[in-house]
Every structure is written in structure tokens, then in C-alpha cells.
CSV table of C-alpha atoms in Angstrom, one decimal:
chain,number,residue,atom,x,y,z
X,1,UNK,CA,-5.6,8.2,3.6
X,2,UNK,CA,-6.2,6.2,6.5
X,3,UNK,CA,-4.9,3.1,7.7
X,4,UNK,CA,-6.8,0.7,10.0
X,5,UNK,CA,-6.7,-3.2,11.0
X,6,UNK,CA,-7.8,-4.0,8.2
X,7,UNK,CA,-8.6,-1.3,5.6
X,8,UNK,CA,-7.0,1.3,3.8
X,9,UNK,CA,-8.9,4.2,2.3
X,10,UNK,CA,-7.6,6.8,-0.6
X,11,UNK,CA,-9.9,9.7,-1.0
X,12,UNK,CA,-10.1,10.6,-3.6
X,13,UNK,CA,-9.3,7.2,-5.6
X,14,UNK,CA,-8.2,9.5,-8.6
X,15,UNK,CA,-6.2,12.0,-8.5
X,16,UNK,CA,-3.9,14.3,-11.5
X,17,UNK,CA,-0.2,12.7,-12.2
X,18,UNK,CA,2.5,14.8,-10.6
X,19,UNK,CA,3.8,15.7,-7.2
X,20,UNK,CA,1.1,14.1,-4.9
X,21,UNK,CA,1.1,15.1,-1.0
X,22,UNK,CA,0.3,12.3,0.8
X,23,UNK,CA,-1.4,12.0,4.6
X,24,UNK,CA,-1.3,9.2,5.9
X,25,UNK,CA,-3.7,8.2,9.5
X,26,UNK,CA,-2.8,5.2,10.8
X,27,UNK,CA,-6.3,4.9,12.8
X,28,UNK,CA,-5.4,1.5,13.7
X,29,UNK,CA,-4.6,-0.7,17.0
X,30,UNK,CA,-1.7,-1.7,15.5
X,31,UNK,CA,1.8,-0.9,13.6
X,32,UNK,CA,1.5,-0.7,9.6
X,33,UNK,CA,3.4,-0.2,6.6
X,34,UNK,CA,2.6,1.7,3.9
X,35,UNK,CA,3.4,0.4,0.2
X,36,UNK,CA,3.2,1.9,-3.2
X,37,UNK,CA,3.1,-0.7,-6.1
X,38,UNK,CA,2.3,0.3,-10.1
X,39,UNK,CA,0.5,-2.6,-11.4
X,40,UNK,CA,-2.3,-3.4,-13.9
X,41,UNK,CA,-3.6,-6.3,-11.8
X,42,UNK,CA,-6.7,-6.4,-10.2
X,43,UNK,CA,-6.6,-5.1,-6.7
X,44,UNK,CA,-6.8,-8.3,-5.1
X,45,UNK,CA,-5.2,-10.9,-7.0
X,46,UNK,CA,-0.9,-9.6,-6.4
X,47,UNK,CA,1.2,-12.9,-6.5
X,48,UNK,CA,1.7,-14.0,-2.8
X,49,UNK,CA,4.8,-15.4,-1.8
X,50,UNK,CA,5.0,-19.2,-2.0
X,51,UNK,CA,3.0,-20.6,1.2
X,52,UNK,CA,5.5,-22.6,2.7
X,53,UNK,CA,8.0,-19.4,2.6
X,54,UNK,CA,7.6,-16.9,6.1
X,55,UNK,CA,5.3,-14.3,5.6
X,56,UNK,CA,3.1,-16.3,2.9
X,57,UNK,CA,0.5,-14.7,3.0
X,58,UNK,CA,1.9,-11.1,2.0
X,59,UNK,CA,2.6,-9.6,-1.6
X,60,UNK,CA,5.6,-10.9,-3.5
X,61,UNK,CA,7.0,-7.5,-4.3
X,62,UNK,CA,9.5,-9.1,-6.8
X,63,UNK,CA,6.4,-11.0,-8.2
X,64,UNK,CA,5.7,-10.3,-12.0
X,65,UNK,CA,3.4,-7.6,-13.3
X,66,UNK,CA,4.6,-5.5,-10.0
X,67,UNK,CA,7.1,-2.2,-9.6
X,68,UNK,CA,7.4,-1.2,-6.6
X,69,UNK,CA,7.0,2.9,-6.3
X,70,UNK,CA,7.8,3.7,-2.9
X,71,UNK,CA,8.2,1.4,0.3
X,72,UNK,CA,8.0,3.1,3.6
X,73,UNK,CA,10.7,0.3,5.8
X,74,UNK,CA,9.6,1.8,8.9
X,75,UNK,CA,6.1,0.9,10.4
X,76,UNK,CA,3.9,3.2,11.4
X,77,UNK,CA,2.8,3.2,15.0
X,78,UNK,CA,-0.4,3.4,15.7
X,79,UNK,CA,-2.2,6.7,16.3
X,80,UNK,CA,0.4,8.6,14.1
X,81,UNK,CA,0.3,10.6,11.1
X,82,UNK,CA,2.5,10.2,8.0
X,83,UNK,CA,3.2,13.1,5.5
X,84,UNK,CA,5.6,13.2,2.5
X,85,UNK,CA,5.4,14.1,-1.4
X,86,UNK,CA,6.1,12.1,-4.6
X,87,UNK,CA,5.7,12.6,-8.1
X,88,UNK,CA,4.3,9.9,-9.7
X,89,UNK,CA,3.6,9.5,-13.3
X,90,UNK,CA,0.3,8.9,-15.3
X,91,UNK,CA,-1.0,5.6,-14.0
X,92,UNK,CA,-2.6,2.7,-11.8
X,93,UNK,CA,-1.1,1.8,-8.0
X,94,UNK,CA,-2.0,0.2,-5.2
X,95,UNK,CA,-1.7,1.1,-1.8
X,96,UNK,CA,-1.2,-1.8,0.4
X,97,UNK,CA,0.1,-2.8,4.0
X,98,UNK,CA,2.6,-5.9,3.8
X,99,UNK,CA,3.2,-7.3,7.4
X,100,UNK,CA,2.0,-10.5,7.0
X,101,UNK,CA,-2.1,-11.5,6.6
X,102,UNK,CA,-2.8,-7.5,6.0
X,103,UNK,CA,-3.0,-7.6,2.3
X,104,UNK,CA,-5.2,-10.8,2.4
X,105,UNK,CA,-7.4,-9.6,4.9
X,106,UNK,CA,-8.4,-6.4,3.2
X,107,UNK,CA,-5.4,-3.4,3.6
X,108,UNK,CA,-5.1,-2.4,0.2
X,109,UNK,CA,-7.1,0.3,-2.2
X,110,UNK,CA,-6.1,1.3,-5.9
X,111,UNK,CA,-5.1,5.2,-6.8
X,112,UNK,CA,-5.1,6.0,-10.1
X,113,UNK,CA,-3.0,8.8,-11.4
X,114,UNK,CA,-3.8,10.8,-14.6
């Protein structure tokens, strides 16, 4: 996967369920995070926090129809490389970077497990 200002790309988008090794490029100018959500909503319609709230324009990750898989709380510089494992089970996520404006302007993809 690779992460860039303001893009993220999963190849491939589908994959088997089970132990998935995940490389992550952050090609971008800038710090990222990296986020792992199991949802049935579209791609681009996660709740957003309220707008008056800081960081409004980011994904409510205690919004409904959301779980949370994994959440990476350190950014990712940019020009380095994240690798680590997780078993996920039969299903839809998406992949998303949080700081605030990413998601809205484009940093999330969908992975589908199973």
C-alpha cells in the first residue's frame, strides 16, 4: 500500500481472510496515519465529527455502522515504510488516514477480505 497527500492505494483491493502482511509506503510530503475500520458504508460517506467540534472534518471513529480494526497512534513520517501482520476475518474495511481534512480530500480505499 502506499500513502500519499492525498491518496491511498491497496493492491490488490481483495485479498483471502486470515493473517494479512501489510506494507505500508508513505510516499507522501507529509506525516500520516494509517486506520483500519470494518464497515458496510460506502467508502466515502463515514459520519464526520460534528463541524463545530476540532478536527471536523475527520471520521468519527465512535460514529455508528463503524468498528475500528486496528489504529496505528503513531504517524508515519514521511519517506518511511510500515510493516506488521493481522488476521482479519471475512469481510469489508477501509483504509483511511485521519489527521484532519485527509479522509475528505481523498485518503481512503476499501479492502475486502474473503
Amino acid at each position: 500500500m502506499v500513502e500519499r497527500e492525498f491518496s491511498i492505494s491497496a493492491v490488490p483491493a481483495h485479498v483471502e481472510n486470515g493473517t494479512i502482511a501489510f506494507h505500508l509506503d508513505n510516499a507522501g510530503r507529509i506525516e500520516h496515519e494509517f486506520l483500519i475500520l470494518r464497515t458496510d458504508l460506502p467508502e466515502t460517506k463515514l459520519p464526520l465529527k460534528p463541524s463545530e467540534d476540532p478536527g471536523g472534518d475527520q471520521v468519527d471513529l465512535l460514529g455508528p455502522g463503524i468498528q475500528t480494526v486496528e489504529y496505528n497512534e503513531d504517524d508515519i513520517p514521511s519517506n518511511s515504510v510500515l510493516n506488521f501482520s493481522l488476521k482479519l476475518p471475512r469481510g469489508r474495511y477501509i483504509l483511511i488516514c485521519n489527521r484532519p481534512g485527509h479522509y475528505v480530500q481523498g485518503m481512503h480505499v476499501t479492502l475486502t477480505l474473503g
